[in-house]
PDB file of C-alpha atoms in Angstrom:
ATOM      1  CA  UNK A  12       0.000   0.000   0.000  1.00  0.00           C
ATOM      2  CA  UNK A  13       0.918   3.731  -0.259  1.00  0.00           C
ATOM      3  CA  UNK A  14       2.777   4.987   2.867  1.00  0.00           C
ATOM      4  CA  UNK A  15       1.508   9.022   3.738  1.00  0.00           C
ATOM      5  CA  UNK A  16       3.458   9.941   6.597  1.00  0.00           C
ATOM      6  CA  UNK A  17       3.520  12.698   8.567  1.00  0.00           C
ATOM      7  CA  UNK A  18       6.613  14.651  10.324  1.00  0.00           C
ATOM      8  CA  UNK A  19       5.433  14.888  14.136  1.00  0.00           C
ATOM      9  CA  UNK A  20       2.668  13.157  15.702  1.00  0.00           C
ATOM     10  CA  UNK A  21       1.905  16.019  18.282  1.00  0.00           C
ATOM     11  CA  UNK A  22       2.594  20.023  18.068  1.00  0.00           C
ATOM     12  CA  UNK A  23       1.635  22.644  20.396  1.00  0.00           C
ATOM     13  CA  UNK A  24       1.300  26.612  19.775  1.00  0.00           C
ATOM     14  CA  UNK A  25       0.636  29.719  21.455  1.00  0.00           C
ATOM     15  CA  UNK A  26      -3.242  31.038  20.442  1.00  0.00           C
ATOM     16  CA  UNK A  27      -2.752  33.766  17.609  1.00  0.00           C
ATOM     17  CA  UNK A  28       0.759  32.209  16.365  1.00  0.00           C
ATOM     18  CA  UNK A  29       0.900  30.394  12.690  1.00  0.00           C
ATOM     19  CA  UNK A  30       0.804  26.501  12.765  1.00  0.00           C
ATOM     20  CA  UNK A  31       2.783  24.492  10.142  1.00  0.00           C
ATOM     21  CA  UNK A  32       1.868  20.410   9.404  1.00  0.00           C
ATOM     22  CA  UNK A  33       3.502  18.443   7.318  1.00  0.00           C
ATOM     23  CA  UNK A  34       3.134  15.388   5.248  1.00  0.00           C
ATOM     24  CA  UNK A  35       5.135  12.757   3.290  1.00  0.00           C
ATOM     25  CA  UNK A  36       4.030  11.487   0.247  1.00  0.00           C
ATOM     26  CA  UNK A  37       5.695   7.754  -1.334  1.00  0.00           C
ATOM     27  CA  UNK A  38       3.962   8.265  -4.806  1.00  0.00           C
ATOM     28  CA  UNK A  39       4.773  10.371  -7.302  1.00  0.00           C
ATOM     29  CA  UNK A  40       1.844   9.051  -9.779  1.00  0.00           C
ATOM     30  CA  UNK A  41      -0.644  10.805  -6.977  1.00  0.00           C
ATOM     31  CA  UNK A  42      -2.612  13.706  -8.478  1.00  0.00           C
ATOM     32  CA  UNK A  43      -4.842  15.355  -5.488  1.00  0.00           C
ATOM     33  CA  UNK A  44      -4.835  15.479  -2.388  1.00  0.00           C
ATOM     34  CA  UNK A  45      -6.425  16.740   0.886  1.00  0.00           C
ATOM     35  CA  UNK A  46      -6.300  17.856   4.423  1.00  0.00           C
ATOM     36  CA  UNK A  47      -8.567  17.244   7.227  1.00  0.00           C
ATOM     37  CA  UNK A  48      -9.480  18.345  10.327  1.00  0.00           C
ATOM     38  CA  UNK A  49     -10.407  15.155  12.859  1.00  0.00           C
ATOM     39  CA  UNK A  50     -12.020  16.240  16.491  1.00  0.00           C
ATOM     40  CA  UNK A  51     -12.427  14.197  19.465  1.00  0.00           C
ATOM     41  CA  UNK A  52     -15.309  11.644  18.428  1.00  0.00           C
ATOM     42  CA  UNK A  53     -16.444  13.309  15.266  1.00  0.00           C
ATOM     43  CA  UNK A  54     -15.362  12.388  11.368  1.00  0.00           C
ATOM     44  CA  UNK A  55     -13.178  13.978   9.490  1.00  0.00           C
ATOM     45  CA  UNK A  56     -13.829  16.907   8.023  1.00  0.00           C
ATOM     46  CA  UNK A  57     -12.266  18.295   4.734  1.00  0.00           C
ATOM     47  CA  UNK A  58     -10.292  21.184   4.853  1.00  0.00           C
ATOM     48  CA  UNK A  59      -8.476  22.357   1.575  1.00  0.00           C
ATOM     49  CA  UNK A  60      -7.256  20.294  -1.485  1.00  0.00           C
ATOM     50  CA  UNK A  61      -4.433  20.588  -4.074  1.00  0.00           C
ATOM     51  CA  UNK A  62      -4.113  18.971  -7.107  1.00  0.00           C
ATOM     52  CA  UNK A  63      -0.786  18.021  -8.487  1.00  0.00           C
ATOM     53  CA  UNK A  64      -0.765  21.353 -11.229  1.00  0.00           C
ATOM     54  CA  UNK A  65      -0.439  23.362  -8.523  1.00  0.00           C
ATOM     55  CA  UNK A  66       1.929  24.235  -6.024  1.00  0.00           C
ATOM     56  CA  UNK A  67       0.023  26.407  -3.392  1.00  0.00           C
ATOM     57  CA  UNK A  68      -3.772  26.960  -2.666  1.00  0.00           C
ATOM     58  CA  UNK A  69      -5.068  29.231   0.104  1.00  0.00           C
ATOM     59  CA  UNK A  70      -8.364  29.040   2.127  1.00  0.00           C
ATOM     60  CA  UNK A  71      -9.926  31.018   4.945  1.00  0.00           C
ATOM     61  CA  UNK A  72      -6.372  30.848   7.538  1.00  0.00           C
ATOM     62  CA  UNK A  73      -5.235  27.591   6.019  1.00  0.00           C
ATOM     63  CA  UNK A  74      -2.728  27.255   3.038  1.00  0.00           C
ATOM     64  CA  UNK A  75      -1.677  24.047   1.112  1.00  0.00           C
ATOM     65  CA  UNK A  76       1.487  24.086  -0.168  1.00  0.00           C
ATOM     66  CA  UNK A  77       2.817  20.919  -2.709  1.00  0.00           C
ATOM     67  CA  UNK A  78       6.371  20.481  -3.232  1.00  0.00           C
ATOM     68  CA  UNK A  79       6.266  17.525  -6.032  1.00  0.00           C
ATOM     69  CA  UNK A  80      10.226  17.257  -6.178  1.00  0.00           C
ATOM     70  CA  UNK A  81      10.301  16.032  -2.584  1.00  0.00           C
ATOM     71  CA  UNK A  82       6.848  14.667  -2.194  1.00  0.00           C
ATOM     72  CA  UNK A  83       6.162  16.805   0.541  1.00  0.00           C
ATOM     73  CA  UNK A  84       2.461  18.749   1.648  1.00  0.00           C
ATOM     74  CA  UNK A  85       2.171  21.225   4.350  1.00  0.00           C
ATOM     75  CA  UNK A  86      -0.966  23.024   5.697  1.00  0.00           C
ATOM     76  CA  UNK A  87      -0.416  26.057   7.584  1.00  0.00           C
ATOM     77  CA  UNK A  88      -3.196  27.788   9.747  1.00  0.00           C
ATOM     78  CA  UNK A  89      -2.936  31.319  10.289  1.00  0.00           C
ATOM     79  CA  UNK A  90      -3.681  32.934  13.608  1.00  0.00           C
ATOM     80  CA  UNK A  91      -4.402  29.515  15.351  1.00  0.00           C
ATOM     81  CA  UNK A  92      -7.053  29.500  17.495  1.00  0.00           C
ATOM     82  CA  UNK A  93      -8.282  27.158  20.189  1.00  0.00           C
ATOM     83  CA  UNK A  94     -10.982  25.966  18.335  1.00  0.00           C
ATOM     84  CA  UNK A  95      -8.424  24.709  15.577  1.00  0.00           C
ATOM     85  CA  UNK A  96      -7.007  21.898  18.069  1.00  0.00           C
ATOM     86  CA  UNK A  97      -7.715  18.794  16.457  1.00  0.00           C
ATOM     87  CA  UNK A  98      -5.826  16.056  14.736  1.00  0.00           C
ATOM     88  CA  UNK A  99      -5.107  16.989  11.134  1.00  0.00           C
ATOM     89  CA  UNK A 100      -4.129  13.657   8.183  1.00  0.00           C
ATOM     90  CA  UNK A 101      -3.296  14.282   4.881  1.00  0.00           C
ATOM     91  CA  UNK A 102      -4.957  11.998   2.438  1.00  0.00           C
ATOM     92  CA  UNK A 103      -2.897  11.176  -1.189  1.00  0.00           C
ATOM     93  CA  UNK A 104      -5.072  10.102  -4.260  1.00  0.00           C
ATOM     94  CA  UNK A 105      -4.339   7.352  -6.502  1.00  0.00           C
ATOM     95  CA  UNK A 106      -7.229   5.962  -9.077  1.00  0.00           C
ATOM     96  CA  UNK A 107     -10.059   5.409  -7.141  1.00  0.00           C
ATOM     97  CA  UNK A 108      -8.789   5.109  -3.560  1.00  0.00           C
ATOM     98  CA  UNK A 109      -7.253   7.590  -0.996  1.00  0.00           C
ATOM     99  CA  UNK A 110      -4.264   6.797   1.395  1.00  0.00           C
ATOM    100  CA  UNK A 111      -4.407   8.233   4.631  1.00  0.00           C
ATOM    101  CA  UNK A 112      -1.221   9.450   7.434  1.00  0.00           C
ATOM    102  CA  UNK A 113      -1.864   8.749  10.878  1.00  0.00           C
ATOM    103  CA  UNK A 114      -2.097  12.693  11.847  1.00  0.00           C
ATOM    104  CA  UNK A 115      -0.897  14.967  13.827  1.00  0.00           C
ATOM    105  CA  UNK A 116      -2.013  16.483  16.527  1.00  0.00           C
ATOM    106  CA  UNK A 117      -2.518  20.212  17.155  1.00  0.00           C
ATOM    107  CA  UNK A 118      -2.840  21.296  20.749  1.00  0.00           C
ATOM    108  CA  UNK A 119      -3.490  25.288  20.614  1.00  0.00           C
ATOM    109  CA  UNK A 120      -2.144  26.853  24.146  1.00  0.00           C
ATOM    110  CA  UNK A 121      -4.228  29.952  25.024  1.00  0.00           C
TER     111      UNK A 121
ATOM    112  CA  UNK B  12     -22.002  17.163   6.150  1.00  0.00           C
ATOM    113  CA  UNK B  13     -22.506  15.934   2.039  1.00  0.00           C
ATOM    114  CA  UNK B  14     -25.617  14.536   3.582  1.00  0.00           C
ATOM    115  CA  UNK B  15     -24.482  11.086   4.754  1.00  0.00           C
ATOM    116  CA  UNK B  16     -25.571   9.641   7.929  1.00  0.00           C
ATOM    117  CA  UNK B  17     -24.328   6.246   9.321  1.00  0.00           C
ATOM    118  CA  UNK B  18     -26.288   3.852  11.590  1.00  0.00           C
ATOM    119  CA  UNK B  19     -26.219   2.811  13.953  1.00  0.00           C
ATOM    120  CA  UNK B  20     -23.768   5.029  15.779  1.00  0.00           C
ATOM    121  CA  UNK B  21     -22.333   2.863  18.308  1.00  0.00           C
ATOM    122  CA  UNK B  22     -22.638  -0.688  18.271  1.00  0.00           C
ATOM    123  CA  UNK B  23     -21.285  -3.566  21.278  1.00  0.00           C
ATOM    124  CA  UNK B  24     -21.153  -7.138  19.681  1.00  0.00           C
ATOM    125  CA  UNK B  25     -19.988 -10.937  20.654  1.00  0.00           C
ATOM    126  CA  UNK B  26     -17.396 -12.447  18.828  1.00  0.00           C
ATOM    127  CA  UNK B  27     -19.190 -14.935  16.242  1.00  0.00           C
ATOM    128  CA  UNK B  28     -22.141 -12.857  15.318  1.00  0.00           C
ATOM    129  CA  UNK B  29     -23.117 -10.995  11.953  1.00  0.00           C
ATOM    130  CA  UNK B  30     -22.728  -7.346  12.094  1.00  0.00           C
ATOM    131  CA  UNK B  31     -24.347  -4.695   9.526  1.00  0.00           C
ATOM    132  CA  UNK B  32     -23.236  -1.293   9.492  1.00  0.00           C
ATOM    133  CA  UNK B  33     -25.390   0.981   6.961  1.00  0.00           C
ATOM    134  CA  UNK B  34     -24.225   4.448   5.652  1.00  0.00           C
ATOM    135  CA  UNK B  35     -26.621   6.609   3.630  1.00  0.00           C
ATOM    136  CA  UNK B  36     -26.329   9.061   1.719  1.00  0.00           C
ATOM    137  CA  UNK B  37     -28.535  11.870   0.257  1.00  0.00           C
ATOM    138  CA  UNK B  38     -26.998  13.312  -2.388  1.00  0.00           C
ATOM    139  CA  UNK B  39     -26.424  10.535  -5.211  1.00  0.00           C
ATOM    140  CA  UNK B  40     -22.908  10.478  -5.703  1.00  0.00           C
ATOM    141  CA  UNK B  41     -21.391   7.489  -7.326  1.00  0.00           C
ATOM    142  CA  UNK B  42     -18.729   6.896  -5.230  1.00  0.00           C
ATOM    143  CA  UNK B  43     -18.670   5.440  -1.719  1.00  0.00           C
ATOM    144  CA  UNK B  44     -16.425   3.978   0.592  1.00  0.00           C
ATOM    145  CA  UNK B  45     -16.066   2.229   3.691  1.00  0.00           C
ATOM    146  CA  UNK B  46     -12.795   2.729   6.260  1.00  0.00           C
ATOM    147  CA  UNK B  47     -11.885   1.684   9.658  1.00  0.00           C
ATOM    148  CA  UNK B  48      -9.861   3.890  11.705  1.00  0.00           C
ATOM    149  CA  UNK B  49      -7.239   2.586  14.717  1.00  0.00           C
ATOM    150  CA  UNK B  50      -4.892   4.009  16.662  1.00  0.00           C
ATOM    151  CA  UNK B  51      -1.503   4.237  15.487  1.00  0.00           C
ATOM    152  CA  UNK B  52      -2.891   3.740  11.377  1.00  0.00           C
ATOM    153  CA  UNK B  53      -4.401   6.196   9.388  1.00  0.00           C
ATOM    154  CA  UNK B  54      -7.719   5.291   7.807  1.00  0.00           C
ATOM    155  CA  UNK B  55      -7.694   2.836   6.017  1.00  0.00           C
ATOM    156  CA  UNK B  56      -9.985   0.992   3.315  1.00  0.00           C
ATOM    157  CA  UNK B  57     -12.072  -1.793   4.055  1.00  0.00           C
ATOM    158  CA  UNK B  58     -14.285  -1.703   0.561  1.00  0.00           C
ATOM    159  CA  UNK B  59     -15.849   0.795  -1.954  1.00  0.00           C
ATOM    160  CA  UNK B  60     -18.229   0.968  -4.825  1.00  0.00           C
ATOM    161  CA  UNK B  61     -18.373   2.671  -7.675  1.00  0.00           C
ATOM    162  CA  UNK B  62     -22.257   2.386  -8.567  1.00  0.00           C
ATOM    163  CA  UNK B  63     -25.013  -0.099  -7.702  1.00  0.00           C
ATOM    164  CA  UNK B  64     -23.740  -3.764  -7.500  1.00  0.00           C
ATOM    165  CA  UNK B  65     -20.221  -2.559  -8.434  1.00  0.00           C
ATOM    166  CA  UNK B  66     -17.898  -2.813  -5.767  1.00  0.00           C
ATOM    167  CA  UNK B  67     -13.899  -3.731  -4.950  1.00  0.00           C
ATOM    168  CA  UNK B  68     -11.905  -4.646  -2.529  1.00  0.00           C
ATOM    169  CA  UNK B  69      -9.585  -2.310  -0.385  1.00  0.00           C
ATOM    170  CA  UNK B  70      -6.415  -3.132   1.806  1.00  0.00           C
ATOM    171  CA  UNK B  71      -7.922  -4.396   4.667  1.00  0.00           C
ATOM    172  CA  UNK B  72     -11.228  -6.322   2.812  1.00  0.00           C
ATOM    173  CA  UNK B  73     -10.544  -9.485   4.756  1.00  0.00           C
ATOM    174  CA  UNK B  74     -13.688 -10.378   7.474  1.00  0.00           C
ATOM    175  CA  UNK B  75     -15.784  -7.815   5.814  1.00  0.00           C
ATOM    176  CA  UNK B  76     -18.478  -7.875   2.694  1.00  0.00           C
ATOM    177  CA  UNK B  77     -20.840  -4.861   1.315  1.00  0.00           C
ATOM    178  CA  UNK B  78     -23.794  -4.757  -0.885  1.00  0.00           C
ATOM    179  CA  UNK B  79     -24.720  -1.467  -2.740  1.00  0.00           C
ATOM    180  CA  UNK B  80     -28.581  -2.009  -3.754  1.00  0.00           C
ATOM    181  CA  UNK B  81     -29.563   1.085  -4.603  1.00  0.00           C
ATOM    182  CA  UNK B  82     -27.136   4.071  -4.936  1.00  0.00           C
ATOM    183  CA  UNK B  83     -28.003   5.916  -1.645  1.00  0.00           C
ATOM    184  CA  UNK B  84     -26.695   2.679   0.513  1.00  0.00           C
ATOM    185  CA  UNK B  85     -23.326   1.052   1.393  1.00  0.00           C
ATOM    186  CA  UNK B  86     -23.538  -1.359   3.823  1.00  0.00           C
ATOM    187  CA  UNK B  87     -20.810  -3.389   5.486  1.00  0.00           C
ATOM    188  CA  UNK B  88     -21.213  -6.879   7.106  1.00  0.00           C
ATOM    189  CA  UNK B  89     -18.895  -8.276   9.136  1.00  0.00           C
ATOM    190  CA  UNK B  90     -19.992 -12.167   8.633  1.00  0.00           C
ATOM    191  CA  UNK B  91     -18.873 -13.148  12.056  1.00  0.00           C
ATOM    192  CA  UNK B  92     -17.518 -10.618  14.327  1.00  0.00           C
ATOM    193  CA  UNK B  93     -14.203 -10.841  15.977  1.00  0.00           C
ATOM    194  CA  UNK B  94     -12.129  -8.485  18.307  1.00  0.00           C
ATOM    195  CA  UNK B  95      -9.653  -7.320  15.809  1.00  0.00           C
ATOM    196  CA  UNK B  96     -12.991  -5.880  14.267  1.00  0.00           C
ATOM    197  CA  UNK B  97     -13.174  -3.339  17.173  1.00  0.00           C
ATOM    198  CA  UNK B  98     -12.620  -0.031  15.546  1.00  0.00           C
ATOM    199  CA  UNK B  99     -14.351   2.609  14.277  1.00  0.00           C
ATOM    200  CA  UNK B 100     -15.985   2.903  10.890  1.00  0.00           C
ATOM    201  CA  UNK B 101     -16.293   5.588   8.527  1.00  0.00           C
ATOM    202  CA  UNK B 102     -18.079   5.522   5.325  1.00  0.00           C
ATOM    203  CA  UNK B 103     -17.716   8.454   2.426  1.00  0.00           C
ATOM    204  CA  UNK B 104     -18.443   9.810  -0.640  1.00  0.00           C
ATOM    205  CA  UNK B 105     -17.065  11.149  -3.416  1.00  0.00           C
ATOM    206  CA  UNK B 106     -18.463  14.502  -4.285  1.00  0.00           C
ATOM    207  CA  UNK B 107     -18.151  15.785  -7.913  1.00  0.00           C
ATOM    208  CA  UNK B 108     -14.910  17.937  -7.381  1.00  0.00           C
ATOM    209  CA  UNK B 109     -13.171  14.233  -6.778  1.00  0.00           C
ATOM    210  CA  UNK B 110     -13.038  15.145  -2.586  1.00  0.00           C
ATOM    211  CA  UNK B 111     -14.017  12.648   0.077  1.00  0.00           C
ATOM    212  CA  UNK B 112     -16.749  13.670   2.519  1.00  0.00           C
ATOM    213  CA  UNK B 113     -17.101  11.214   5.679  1.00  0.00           C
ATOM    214  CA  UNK B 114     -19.952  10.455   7.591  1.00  0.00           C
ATOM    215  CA  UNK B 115     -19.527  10.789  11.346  1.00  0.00           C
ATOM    216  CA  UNK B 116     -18.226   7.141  12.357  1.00  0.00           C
ATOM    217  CA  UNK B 117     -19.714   3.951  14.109  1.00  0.00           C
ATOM    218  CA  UNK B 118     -17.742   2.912  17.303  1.00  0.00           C
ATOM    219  CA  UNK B 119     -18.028  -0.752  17.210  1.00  0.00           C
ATOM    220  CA  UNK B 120     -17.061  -3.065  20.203  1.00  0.00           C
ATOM    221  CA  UNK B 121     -16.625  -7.383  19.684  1.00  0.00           C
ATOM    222  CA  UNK B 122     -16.380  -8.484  23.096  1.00  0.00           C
TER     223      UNK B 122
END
């Protein structure tokens, strides 16, 4: 199977400060992928996506960026809040199926 | 939410019995999967389908079947339950952009 891997399981920041998640990618052949937000009990919930043509993509606080030469994804959140504490995955997309890191975990300190 | 519920919600089970977890959704897309989700792995896929009666196998298909009848339901049986079941299951869709929405998870316990 695809291995999606991401940098540090947990991270911690100060309220108002920037956050920065990363991800691994193993194949080069993927073409979209996506970030999501997981909270305590609840599903995950889609974030932002990037496809493969691009190398950034911004949302409301969060950016994507895509570096294809390294196979690497990172999500920033601007101005981190509490309510942004959460485990965050990166999913990679192949065909028909999605492949899935274990996540990271964002603690927001107020 | 993409409009997909799961039932039921939480589920306690003995080893040896059939299980049926259904996920619905209201929006007709063509796509849907089931995952499980434990800790220490990302999700990871059990089965999906690809329209009614078309379905495939994922990476972690063994112990598990599903039946797509009619577009708006994916369900997954677990034939006879057994404690390496124990996780929780999502089910998703594919909405038209090519993202995956999940529904909000089924907590199942095999005793």
């Amino acid at each position: 199977g695809e291995s999606v891997g991401l940098h540090l399981p947990t991270l911690s920041v100060q309220e108002g400060d920037n956050s920065i998640i990363n991800c691994a990618y193993s194949n080069s052949a993927s073409d979209y992928f996506i970030w999501y937000k997981q909270e305590s009990g609840k599903g995950p919930q889609f974030i932002i996506d990037i496809r493969s043509n691009m190398d950034k993509r911004q949302g409301q606080r969060v950016t994507v960026l895509l570096n294809k030469t390294v196979k690497h994804l990172s999500l920033q959140i601007a101005a981190t809040q509490p309510g942004d504490s959460a485990v965050y995955f990166c999913a990679e997309n192949l065909g028909n199926q999605f492949y899935f890191g274990t996540g990271t975990s964002l603690t927001v300190i107020p | 939410d993409a409009g997909i519920t799961q039932s039921p919600r939480h589920k306690v089970t003995e080893t040896g019995t059939p299980v049926t977890l259904r996920c619905h959704q209201t929006e007709n897309h063509r796509y849907m999967y089931w995952y499980r989700q434990d800790p220490g792995h990302g999700l990871r896929l059990i089965h999906y389908s690809y329209g009614v009666k078309d379905t495939d196998k994922g990476e972690v298909s063994d112990g598990y079947s599903v039946s797509r009848s009619k577009t708006e339901d994916f369900l997954l049986t677990l034939e006879s339950a057994t404690s390496s079941q124990t996780s929780v299951y999502f089910c998703a869709i594919r909405g038209t952009g090519g993202e995956q929405f999940f529904g909000p998870g089924t907590r199942l316990t095999v005793l």
